[in-house]
Short mmCIF file of C-alpha atoms in Angstrom, two decimals:
data_model
loop_
_atom_site.label_atom_id
_atom_site.label_comp_id
_atom_site.label_asym_id
_atom_site.label_seq_id
_atom_site.Cartn_x
_atom_site.Cartn_y
_atom_site.Cartn_z
CA UNK A 1 -49.83 35.43 78.16
CA UNK A 2 -49.89 36.58 74.00
CA UNK A 3 -53.12 38.04 74.63
CA UNK A 4 -51.29 39.68 77.57
CA UNK A 5 -49.07 41.20 76.26
CA UNK A 6 -50.80 42.80 73.87
CA UNK A 7 -53.79 43.86 75.12
CA UNK A 8 -51.22 45.57 77.97
CA UNK A 9 -49.14 46.64 74.61
CA UNK A 10 -52.60 48.23 72.81
CA UNK A 11 -53.75 49.64 75.75
CA UNK A 12 -50.43 50.84 76.23
CA UNK A 13 -50.27 53.21 72.52
CA UNK A 14 -54.16 53.95 73.42
CA UNK A 15 -53.45 55.52 77.39
CA UNK A 16 -49.84 57.08 75.64
CA UNK A 17 -52.15 59.40 73.83
CA UNK A 18 -55.52 60.21 75.49
CA UNK A 19 -54.08 62.10 78.10
CA UNK A 20 -51.72 63.89 76.18
CA UNK A 21 -54.66 64.90 73.47
CA UNK A 22 -56.19 67.98 75.00
CA UNK A 23 -52.85 69.07 75.67
CA UNK A 24 -51.51 68.80 72.25
CA UNK A 25 -54.53 70.40 70.65
CA UNK A 26 -54.69 73.22 72.73
CA UNK A 27 -51.12 74.65 73.67
CA UNK A 28 -49.91 73.56 70.03
CA UNK A 29 -52.25 73.81 66.44
CA UNK A 30 -53.62 76.72 69.93
CA UNK A 31 -56.98 75.49 69.44
CA UNK A 32 -60.01 76.65 72.27
CA UNK A 33 -60.51 75.32 75.10
CA UNK A 34 -63.90 74.46 73.64
CA UNK A 35 -62.87 73.15 70.67
CA UNK A 36 -60.33 70.59 71.77
CA UNK A 37 -63.54 69.39 74.53
CA UNK A 38 -64.63 69.12 71.49
CA UNK A 39 -62.45 66.88 69.42
CA UNK A 40 -61.61 64.30 72.68
CA UNK A 41 -64.90 64.46 73.01
CA UNK A 42 -66.23 63.13 69.40
CA UNK A 43 -62.85 61.25 69.62
CA UNK A 44 -63.82 59.72 73.17
CA UNK A 45 -67.55 58.56 72.27
CA UNK A 46 -66.09 56.93 68.12
CA UNK A 47 -63.53 54.96 70.17
CA UNK A 48 -66.57 53.33 73.28
CA UNK A 49 -69.21 53.13 70.25
CA UNK A 50 -66.96 51.04 67.82
CA UNK A 51 -66.30 47.75 69.41
CA UNK A 52 -70.06 46.73 69.46
CA UNK A 53 -69.74 46.91 65.11
CA UNK A 54 -66.30 45.47 65.69
CA UNK A 55 -68.13 42.77 67.53
CA UNK A 56 -70.24 42.04 65.74
CA UNK A 57 -68.37 41.73 62.83
CA UNK A 58 -66.15 39.52 63.70
CA UNK A 59 -68.21 37.04 65.30
CA UNK A 60 -70.21 36.19 62.62
CA UNK A 61 -67.48 37.09 59.36
CA UNK A 62 -64.34 37.89 60.74
CA UNK A 63 -63.38 35.17 63.70
CA UNK A 64 -61.65 37.18 66.68
CA UNK A 65 -57.71 36.43 64.53
CA UNK A 66 -58.09 38.11 62.09
CA UNK A 67 -59.91 40.73 63.40
CA UNK A 68 -57.24 41.83 66.21
CA UNK A 69 -54.25 41.86 63.72
CA UNK A 70 -57.05 44.09 60.63
CA UNK A 71 -57.71 46.43 64.31
CA UNK A 72 -53.52 46.41 65.22
CA UNK A 73 -52.11 47.38 61.63
CA UNK A 74 -55.00 50.45 61.41
CA UNK A 75 -54.19 51.41 64.96
CA UNK A 76 -50.11 51.42 64.19
CA UNK A 77 -50.99 53.77 61.02
CA UNK A 78 -53.41 56.10 63.19
CA UNK A 79 -50.46 56.10 66.29
CA UNK A 80 -47.18 56.82 64.33
CA UNK A 81 -49.45 59.39 62.15
CA UNK A 82 -50.24 61.71 65.97
CA UNK A 83 -46.20 61.80 65.13
CA UNK A 84 -46.38 64.20 62.61
CA UNK A 85 -46.56 67.85 64.47
CA UNK A 86 -46.12 69.88 61.13
CA UNK A 87 -45.49 73.85 62.10
CA UNK A 88 -47.16 74.91 65.72
CA UNK A 89 -49.95 77.33 65.15
CA UNK A 90 -49.16 81.23 65.85
CA UNK A 91 -50.76 84.73 66.78
CA UNK A 92 -50.77 86.52 63.30
CA UNK A 93 -52.63 89.56 63.73
CA UNK A 94 -56.18 88.74 65.18
CA UNK A 95 -56.33 85.36 64.35
CA UNK A 96 -54.46 82.57 64.48
CA UNK A 97 -52.41 80.70 61.57
CA UNK A 98 -51.88 76.67 61.90
CA UNK A 99 -51.10 73.86 59.90
CA UNK A 100 -54.26 72.75 58.19
CA UNK A 101 -52.57 69.79 56.58
CA UNK A 102 -51.03 68.84 59.85
CA UNK A 103 -54.53 68.48 61.76
CA UNK A 104 -55.77 67.12 58.25
CA UNK A 105 -53.03 64.14 59.06
CA UNK A 106 -54.12 64.53 63.16
CA UNK A 107 -58.12 64.10 62.85
CA UNK A 108 -57.22 60.91 59.82
CA UNK A 109 -55.14 59.48 62.23
CA UNK A 110 -58.12 59.96 64.56
CA UNK A 111 -59.89 57.65 63.00
CA UNK A 112 -58.13 54.85 62.35
CA UNK A 113 -57.05 53.78 65.57
CA UNK A 114 -61.44 54.80 66.73
CA UNK A 115 -61.83 52.04 64.09
CA UNK A 116 -58.33 49.22 64.98
CA UNK A 117 -60.17 50.09 68.52
CA UNK A 118 -63.69 48.79 66.99
CA UNK A 119 -61.84 46.14 65.53
CA UNK A 120 -58.98 44.48 68.68
CA UNK A 121 -60.74 45.71 71.79
CA UNK A 122 -64.03 43.17 71.97
CA UNK A 123 -62.32 40.47 70.04
CA UNK A 124 -58.74 40.35 71.84
CA UNK A 125 -61.30 39.86 75.16
CA UNK A 126 -62.91 37.27 73.69
CA UNK A 127 -59.84 34.49 72.74
CA UNK A 128 -59.03 34.75 76.18
CA UNK A 129 -62.35 33.73 76.90
CA UNK A 130 -62.11 31.22 73.84
CA UNK A 131 -58.76 29.63 75.56
CA UNK A 132 -60.52 28.66 78.41
CA UNK A 133 -63.52 26.64 79.10
CA UNK A 134 -66.98 27.52 80.97
CA UNK A 135 -66.30 24.73 83.46
CA UNK A 136 -62.09 25.74 84.23
CA UNK A 137 -60.75 26.89 87.29
CA UNK A 138 -57.74 29.33 86.07
CA UNK A 139 -60.96 31.20 83.72
CA UNK A 140 -61.14 33.59 86.16
CA UNK A 141 -57.03 34.19 87.32
CA UNK A 142 -56.53 34.14 83.08
CA UNK A 143 -59.18 37.31 83.29
CA UNK A 144 -57.34 38.58 85.75
CA UNK A 145 -54.05 38.47 84.75
CA UNK A 146 -55.49 39.40 81.00
CA UNK A 147 -56.95 42.40 83.63
CA UNK A 148 -53.32 43.45 85.15
CA UNK A 149 -52.27 43.83 81.90
CA UNK A 150 -54.64 46.68 81.14
CA UNK A 151 -53.43 48.36 83.30
CA UNK A 152 -49.55 47.91 83.27
CA UNK A 153 -50.03 49.18 80.02
CA UNK A 154 -51.96 52.07 80.67
CA UNK A 155 -49.78 53.51 84.19
CA UNK A 156 -46.63 53.09 82.50
CA UNK A 157 -47.89 54.82 78.92
CA UNK A 158 -49.39 57.80 80.81
CA UNK A 159 -46.01 58.17 83.48
CA UNK A 160 -43.51 57.76 79.86
CA UNK A 161 -45.57 59.45 77.43
CA UNK A 162 -47.38 61.97 79.43
CA UNK A 163 -43.26 62.57 80.06
CA UNK A 164 -42.04 63.06 76.41
CA UNK A 165 -44.47 64.55 74.92
CA UNK A 166 -44.49 67.80 77.55
CA UNK A 167 -40.60 67.65 78.14
CA UNK A 168 -39.26 66.32 75.06
CA UNK A 169 -42.24 67.59 72.87
CA UNK A 170 -45.56 66.36 71.58
CA UNK A 171 -43.86 63.79 68.59
CA UNK A 172 -42.04 61.36 70.99
CA UNK A 173 -45.22 60.95 73.48
CA UNK A 174 -47.52 60.28 70.24
CA UNK A 175 -43.73 58.15 68.40
CA UNK A 176 -44.08 56.19 71.71
CA UNK A 177 -46.96 54.58 71.52
CA UNK A 178 -47.36 54.05 68.34
CA UNK A 179 -44.03 51.96 69.05
CA UNK A 180 -46.42 50.81 72.02
CA UNK A 181 -48.79 48.99 69.32
CA UNK A 182 -46.37 48.21 66.59
CA UNK A 183 -44.78 45.64 69.40
CA UNK A 184 -48.59 44.46 70.15
CA UNK A 185 -49.00 43.96 66.65
CA UNK A 186 -45.55 42.24 67.02
CA UNK A 187 -46.59 40.32 69.52
CA UNK A 188 -49.66 38.91 68.30
CA UNK A 189 -48.08 37.62 64.26
CA UNK A 190 -45.63 35.78 66.46
CA UNK A 191 -47.87 33.73 69.22
CA UNK A 192 -51.36 33.41 67.08
CA UNK A 193 -49.87 30.48 66.28
CA UNK A 194 -50.70 29.33 69.85
CA UNK A 195 -54.50 30.28 69.23
CA UNK A 196 -54.73 26.42 68.34
CA UNK A 197 -57.96 27.47 65.88
CA UNK A 198 -59.76 29.40 68.53
CA UNK A 199 -59.98 32.40 67.06
CA UNK A 200 -60.70 31.48 63.42
CA UNK A 201 -64.13 32.43 61.67
CA UNK A 202 -67.05 30.31 62.40
CA UNK A 203 -67.25 29.78 58.69
CA UNK A 204 -64.14 30.63 55.90
CA UNK A 205 -66.82 29.26 53.36
CA UNK A 206 -68.35 32.42 53.83
CA UNK A 207 -66.03 34.51 53.71
CA UNK A 208 -65.21 33.89 50.16
CA UNK A 209 -67.79 34.35 49.04
CA UNK A 210 -68.69 37.54 46.51
CA UNK A 211 -70.91 40.93 47.62
CA UNK A 212 -72.45 42.62 44.84
CA UNK A 213 -68.80 44.85 44.62
CA UNK A 214 -67.59 42.02 43.01
CA UNK A 215 -64.71 41.45 46.11
CA UNK A 216 -64.90 38.59 48.71
CA UNK A 217 -67.00 39.71 52.48
CA UNK A 218 -63.39 39.16 53.56
CA UNK A 219 -61.81 42.06 51.43
CA UNK A 220 -65.31 43.51 51.50
CA UNK A 221 -64.96 44.38 55.26
CA UNK A 222 -61.54 45.77 54.48
CA UNK A 223 -62.84 47.43 52.02
CA UNK A 224 -65.00 48.66 54.26
CA UNK A 225 -62.50 49.82 57.33
CA UNK A 226 -60.51 52.02 55.49
CA UNK A 227 -64.67 53.74 54.66
CA UNK A 228 -65.33 53.53 58.10
CA UNK A 229 -62.19 55.28 58.71
CA UNK A 230 -62.88 58.28 55.67
CA UNK A 231 -66.63 58.75 57.65
CA UNK A 232 -64.72 59.35 60.86
CA UNK A 233 -62.13 62.10 59.91
CA UNK A 234 -64.71 63.85 58.94
CA UNK A 235 -67.10 63.62 61.21
CA UNK A 236 -63.24 64.51 63.89
CA UNK A 237 -64.07 67.73 62.49
CA UNK A 238 -67.85 68.20 62.25
CA UNK A 239 -68.36 67.56 65.66
CA UNK A 240 -72.21 67.92 65.49
CA UNK A 241 -72.23 65.31 63.87
CA UNK A 242 -70.92 63.36 66.56
CA UNK A 243 -73.70 64.29 69.01
CA UNK A 244 -76.63 63.49 66.37
CA UNK A 245 -75.33 59.95 65.94
CA UNK A 246 -75.67 59.61 69.41
CA UNK A 247 -79.66 61.16 69.84
CA UNK A 248 -80.19 59.13 67.37
CA UNK A 249 -78.70 55.69 68.00
CA UNK A 250 -79.81 56.42 72.10
CA UNK A 251 -83.13 57.16 71.36
CA UNK A 252 -83.85 53.87 68.72
CA UNK A 253 -82.36 51.78 71.31
CA UNK A 254 -84.45 53.11 73.75
CA UNK A 255 -87.83 52.38 71.92
CA UNK A 256 -87.04 49.79 70.53
CA UNK A 257 -86.41 48.13 74.06
CA UNK A 258 -89.11 50.23 75.69
CA UNK A 259 -91.74 47.78 72.83
CA UNK A 260 -89.72 44.39 73.91
CA UNK A 261 -90.40 45.46 77.40
CA UNK A 262 -93.79 45.62 77.04
CA UNK A 263 -94.67 43.83 74.66
CA UNK A 264 -91.91 40.29 74.79
CA UNK A 265 -91.70 39.93 78.62
CA UNK A 266 -93.37 38.20 80.50
CA UNK A 267 -94.05 40.27 84.81
CA UNK A 268 -89.73 39.05 85.85
CA UNK A 269 -88.36 39.61 83.05
CA UNK A 270 -90.00 43.27 82.27
CA UNK A 271 -88.47 42.87 86.04
CA UNK A 272 -85.42 42.69 85.36
CA UNK A 273 -85.16 44.78 82.13
CA UNK A 274 -86.45 48.11 84.06
CA UNK A 275 -83.55 47.39 86.21
CA UNK A 276 -80.47 46.89 84.00
CA UNK A 277 -82.11 50.31 81.80
CA UNK A 278 -82.09 51.94 85.21
CA UNK A 279 -78.19 50.51 85.89
CA UNK A 280 -77.01 51.55 82.40
CA UNK A 281 -78.79 55.00 82.64
CA UNK A 282 -77.02 56.13 86.21
CA UNK A 283 -73.13 54.68 84.35
CA UNK A 284 -73.71 57.36 81.89
CA UNK A 285 -73.53 60.07 84.85
CA UNK A 286 -70.89 57.72 86.16
CA UNK A 287 -68.31 57.51 83.01
CA UNK A 288 -69.13 61.50 82.43
CA UNK A 289 -67.72 62.61 86.05
CA UNK A 290 -64.75 59.69 85.42
CA UNK A 291 -63.57 60.17 82.40
CA UNK A 292 -63.36 64.82 83.32
CA UNK A 293 -59.41 62.76 83.84
CA UNK A 294 -58.35 63.29 80.43
CA UNK A 295 -60.54 66.73 80.53
CA UNK A 296 -61.15 69.70 82.88
CA UNK A 297 -58.82 67.45 85.52
CA UNK A 298 -56.06 67.83 82.69
CA UNK A 299 -56.60 71.23 81.67
CA UNK A 300 -56.61 71.98 85.50
CA UNK A 301 -53.31 70.21 86.20
CA UNK A 302 -51.71 72.36 84.10
CA UNK A 303 -52.80 74.96 84.54
CA UNK A 304 -52.89 75.79 88.21
CA UNK A 305 -51.80 73.44 89.95
CA UNK A 306 -48.85 72.85 91.49
CA UNK A 307 -47.60 69.46 90.47
CA UNK A 308 -45.37 68.54 92.58
CA UNK A 309 -46.61 65.17 95.29
CA UNK A 310 -44.10 62.98 97.14
CA UNK A 311 -40.75 64.72 96.00
CA UNK A 312 -41.45 64.66 92.64
CA UNK A 313 -42.46 67.08 90.25
CA UNK A 314 -45.38 65.19 87.65
CA UNK A 315 -46.37 66.67 84.82
CA UNK A 316 -50.02 67.37 83.76
CA UNK A 317 -50.97 64.39 81.76
CA UNK A 318 -49.38 61.87 83.92
CA UNK A 319 -51.48 62.75 86.79
CA UNK A 320 -53.16 59.96 84.71
CA UNK A 321 -51.11 57.23 85.75
CA UNK A 322 -53.06 57.57 89.62
CA UNK A 323 -56.40 55.67 88.02
CA UNK A 324 -53.75 52.64 87.45
CA UNK A 325 -51.59 52.52 90.57
CA UNK A 326 -54.42 52.92 92.96
CA UNK A 327 -56.22 49.93 90.49
CA UNK A 328 -53.33 48.18 91.72
CA UNK A 329 -53.80 48.61 95.46
CA UNK A 330 -56.76 48.32 96.12
CA UNK A 331 -58.87 45.84 93.36
CA UNK A 332 -57.82 42.28 96.06
CA UNK A 333 -58.66 44.98 98.63
CA UNK A 334 -62.58 45.62 97.20
CA UNK A 335 -62.21 41.80 95.81
CA UNK A 336 -61.53 40.49 99.33
CA UNK A 337 -64.07 42.85 100.98
CA UNK A 338 -67.43 42.24 99.01
CA UNK A 339 -66.57 38.35 99.68
CA UNK A 340 -65.60 38.23 103.79
CA UNK A 341 -69.19 40.76 103.30
CA UNK A 342 -70.69 38.57 101.01
CA UNK A 343 -69.71 35.58 103.72
CA UNK A 344 -71.47 37.03 106.41
CA UNK A 345 -74.37 37.83 104.03
CA UNK A 346 -73.30 41.72 104.35
CA UNK A 347 -72.75 42.36 100.67
CA UNK A 348 -74.47 45.64 99.29
CA UNK A 349 -76.78 44.93 96.32
CA UNK A 350 -75.68 45.95 92.45
CA UNK A 351 -77.89 48.95 93.08
CA UNK A 352 -75.88 49.72 96.44
CA UNK A 353 -72.60 49.88 94.92
CA UNK A 354 -73.49 51.93 91.50
CA UNK A 355 -74.28 54.29 94.23
CA UNK A 356 -71.54 53.98 95.98
CA UNK A 357 -69.74 54.79 92.56
CA UNK A 358 -71.76 57.65 91.58
CA UNK A 359 -71.42 59.46 94.97
CA UNK A 360 -67.37 57.80 95.43
CA UNK A 361 -67.50 59.85 91.96
CA UNK A 362 -69.01 63.38 93.17
CA UNK A 363 -65.90 63.34 96.36
CA UNK A 364 -63.65 64.00 94.39
CA UNK A 365 -64.37 66.94 92.17
CA UNK A 366 -65.39 67.65 96.44
CA UNK A 367 -62.36 67.72 97.01
CA UNK A 368 -61.23 69.54 94.28
CA UNK A 369 -63.22 71.85 94.84
CA UNK A 370 -61.83 72.75 98.10
CA UNK A 371 -58.49 72.28 96.10
CA UNK A 372 -58.89 76.07 94.09
CA UNK A 373 -60.82 77.77 97.11
CA UNK A 374 -56.93 77.06 98.97
CA UNK A 375 -54.34 77.96 96.90
CA UNK A 376 -50.98 78.02 98.22
CA UNK A 377 -48.82 81.61 98.22
CA UNK A 378 -47.91 81.56 94.67
CA UNK A 379 -52.19 80.99 93.38
CA UNK A 380 -51.42 77.23 92.46
CA UNK A 381 -53.74 74.29 94.08
CA UNK A 382 -51.75 71.60 96.09
CA UNK A 383 -51.42 68.55 93.84
CA UNK A 384 -52.23 66.69 96.51
CA UNK A 385 -56.08 67.26 96.68
CA UNK A 386 -55.76 66.05 92.03
CA UNK A 387 -54.47 62.28 94.20
CA UNK A 388 -57.06 62.30 96.57
CA UNK A 389 -59.63 62.72 94.22
CA UNK A 390 -57.84 59.87 91.84
CA UNK A 391 -58.15 58.38 94.09
CA UNK A 392 -61.68 58.44 94.70
CA UNK A 393 -62.67 57.92 91.94
CA UNK A 394 -61.13 54.40 91.43
CA UNK A 395 -63.02 53.42 94.40
CA UNK A 396 -66.27 54.66 92.61
CA UNK A 397 -65.15 51.99 89.75
CA UNK A 398 -63.60 49.30 92.08
CA UNK A 399 -67.34 49.47 93.18
CA UNK A 400 -69.59 49.77 89.88
CA UNK A 401 -67.07 48.57 86.57
CA UNK A 402 -66.34 44.79 87.62
CA UNK A 403 -70.16 44.10 88.61
CA UNK A 404 -71.66 47.03 85.91
CA UNK A 405 -70.76 43.96 82.90
CA UNK A 406 -72.34 40.93 84.85
CA UNK A 407 -75.36 43.11 85.36
CA UNK A 408 -75.79 42.65 82.41
CA UNK A 409 -75.79 39.34 81.47
CA UNK A 410 -77.58 38.05 84.96
CA UNK A 411 -80.41 40.73 84.32
CA UNK A 412 -80.82 40.37 80.65
CA UNK A 413 -82.99 38.31 78.86
CA UNK A 414 -81.24 35.74 77.83
CA UNK A 415 -82.19 36.78 73.77
CA UNK A 416 -81.52 40.40 74.15
CA UNK A 417 -77.98 39.72 75.64
CA UNK A 418 -76.00 41.23 73.10
CA UNK A 419 -78.03 43.89 72.24
CA UNK A 420 -78.13 45.45 75.86
CA UNK A 421 -74.02 44.22 76.02
CA UNK A 422 -73.81 47.35 73.05
CA UNK A 423 -76.33 48.82 75.02
CA UNK A 424 -74.16 48.92 77.78
CA UNK A 425 -71.54 50.07 75.45
CA UNK A 426 -73.31 53.25 73.79
CA UNK A 427 -73.87 54.51 77.37
CA UNK A 428 -69.83 54.33 78.33
CA UNK A 429 -69.32 55.94 74.44
CA UNK A 430 -72.76 58.64 75.14
CA UNK A 431 -70.63 59.78 77.99
CA UNK A 432 -67.67 60.50 76.78
CA UNK A 433 -69.22 63.20 74.46
CA UNK A 434 -71.54 64.44 77.47
CA UNK A 435 -67.79 64.57 79.56
CA UNK A 436 -66.93 66.71 77.18
CA UNK A 437 -70.12 69.05 77.06
CA UNK A 438 -69.69 69.10 81.11
CA UNK A 439 -66.03 70.67 80.93
CA UNK A 440 -66.90 73.50 78.41
CA UNK A 441 -68.50 74.40 80.94
CA UNK A 442 -65.00 76.01 82.75
CA UNK A 443 -63.72 77.05 78.94
CA UNK A 444 -61.26 79.77 80.04
CA UNK A 445 -59.94 81.95 77.44
CA UNK A 446 -56.62 81.30 76.65
CA UNK A 447 -52.85 83.47 75.40
CA UNK A 448 -50.71 81.38 73.17
CA UNK A 449 -51.97 78.05 74.69
CA UNK A 450 -51.49 79.65 78.26
CA UNK A 451 -53.82 80.86 80.98
CA UNK A 452 -53.22 84.83 82.25
CA UNK A 453 -55.98 84.87 84.94
CA UNK A 454 -54.88 82.59 87.47
CA UNK A 455 -56.70 83.48 89.59
CA UNK A 456 -59.63 83.56 88.08
CA UNK A 457 -59.45 79.95 86.29
CA UNK A 458 -59.85 78.73 89.67
CA UNK A 459 -63.13 80.89 89.97
CA UNK A 460 -64.44 78.85 87.33
CA UNK A 461 -62.29 75.65 87.50
CA UNK A 462 -64.09 75.61 90.77
CA UNK A 463 -67.17 76.95 89.71
CA UNK A 464 -67.72 73.69 87.41
CA UNK A 465 -66.40 71.04 90.67
CA UNK A 466 -69.11 71.74 92.23
CA UNK A 467 -71.76 71.29 90.39
CA UNK A 468 -69.76 68.13 89.35
CA UNK A 469 -69.61 67.13 93.49
CA UNK A 470 -72.96 67.85 93.75
CA UNK A 471 -74.67 65.94 90.24
CA UNK A 472 -72.55 62.55 91.23
CA UNK A 473 -74.02 63.05 95.40
CA UNK A 474 -77.21 63.57 93.45
CA UNK A 475 -77.58 61.17 91.84
CA UNK A 476 -75.36 58.68 94.08
CA UNK A 477 -78.02 59.12 96.78
CA UNK A 478 -80.87 58.86 94.70
CA UNK A 479 -79.72 56.02 93.36
CA UNK A 480 -78.88 55.23 97.19
CA UNK A 481 -82.88 55.48 97.79
CA UNK A 482 -83.96 53.28 94.89
CA UNK A 483 -81.73 50.09 95.91
CA UNK A 484 -84.51 48.49 98.08
CA UNK A 485 -87.30 49.31 94.94
CA UNK A 486 -85.07 47.80 92.73
CA UNK A 487 -83.07 45.32 94.95
CA UNK A 488 -87.09 44.14 94.80
CA UNK A 489 -86.89 44.38 91.14
CA UNK A 490 -84.33 42.18 90.91
CA UNK A 491 -86.07 39.02 92.40
CA UNK A 492 -83.47 36.79 93.69
CA UNK A 493 -80.38 38.06 91.39
CA UNK A 494 -77.81 38.86 93.14
#
């Protein structure tokens, strides 16, 4: 329960600010859509890339307990720093006057969050696995409870922080996220005594060894994490650096895997690895569509949508809570469905599940496309189209996401499982960057953060959603057509 509470509050803080971020930049600091999306895309990409390094450092040196505490401290500092608004941007003639000092605090806070997530996120999950023996029947139940903590934190944070940020002031929303992370860190520090030594460094003596800079390895890691914060701080302000980093890493990883497949694998291993690479690359399409939720979908909800649904008027950012709500509702159904189909020999293969997931992401944008083409008399789109889009996206996630990491462990050659897991997260990071580039296709000129031409905005968003609809549907159909071949290439792995 300590891990459950820690992860719940960490996700509370993360999602509490995620759906506010783009609105804050475009409405308070008067960033253009393109500028705001560049920051969002760079931040989200780095957030998903850093856990690979954080997990590696914990495995080899720090151990999970110290890594989680370090990550928690960085996250608390970062989220509380996000509450520093500074002065609101304003027009001075034809130019925008911004509070540059407050923006530097903002970028530094994002950098602290990026590195903090890198240390905390992978290691809190690993601790849960350490608490159970591999053959312990409670293991799956423990991870199920842990997973529900993630969604509970996401659901409550998106509703509360979204409401506070958009209604009372951005600092209230970001500040609430920071307080949530502080509670999570305090919970973990209090409960670390119950870990029974399972999350300690692999070799405590190694941490005390001196490095070339005269510090112990442990203190060198801490100092390096602060240096990494400084580097990310600058990268978030020079967005081309993030894209260059992701492109370079992707090319290097693909080249290395190509060499490994040709030189080190037998026929069966080679076939399975090729399938795994195809599946991994297909997730870039899915997550690039799915992560429009904090990008184009949030701007759409804010600018051209009647946000009243089921008798409630939600803020634009609060719509993000629909994903967690639908996971609560439908995750048990999908678990039951796959089990029933499996007993009858009808359960879809992993490639088919991927195809279904990607296609449903596309269909979600089909709903928004129809909504954008049919506004009400006030020129606004019914919020129910957004509800339908989130429903389809979540069902797609439940088809693809739970089986993804399992596929990595089953299909990868044992000697490169870690590399393939890192490649999986790199693909997720890359998809965040791609999501921002796609959303920029619907970048709209605003006046003091507000849309002046609603009809024109509807047309622009409709064109984007139409493109995303065909992209998702086309990629899903392609994966479905490839699925018989991919299944044969898996050589008995389900």
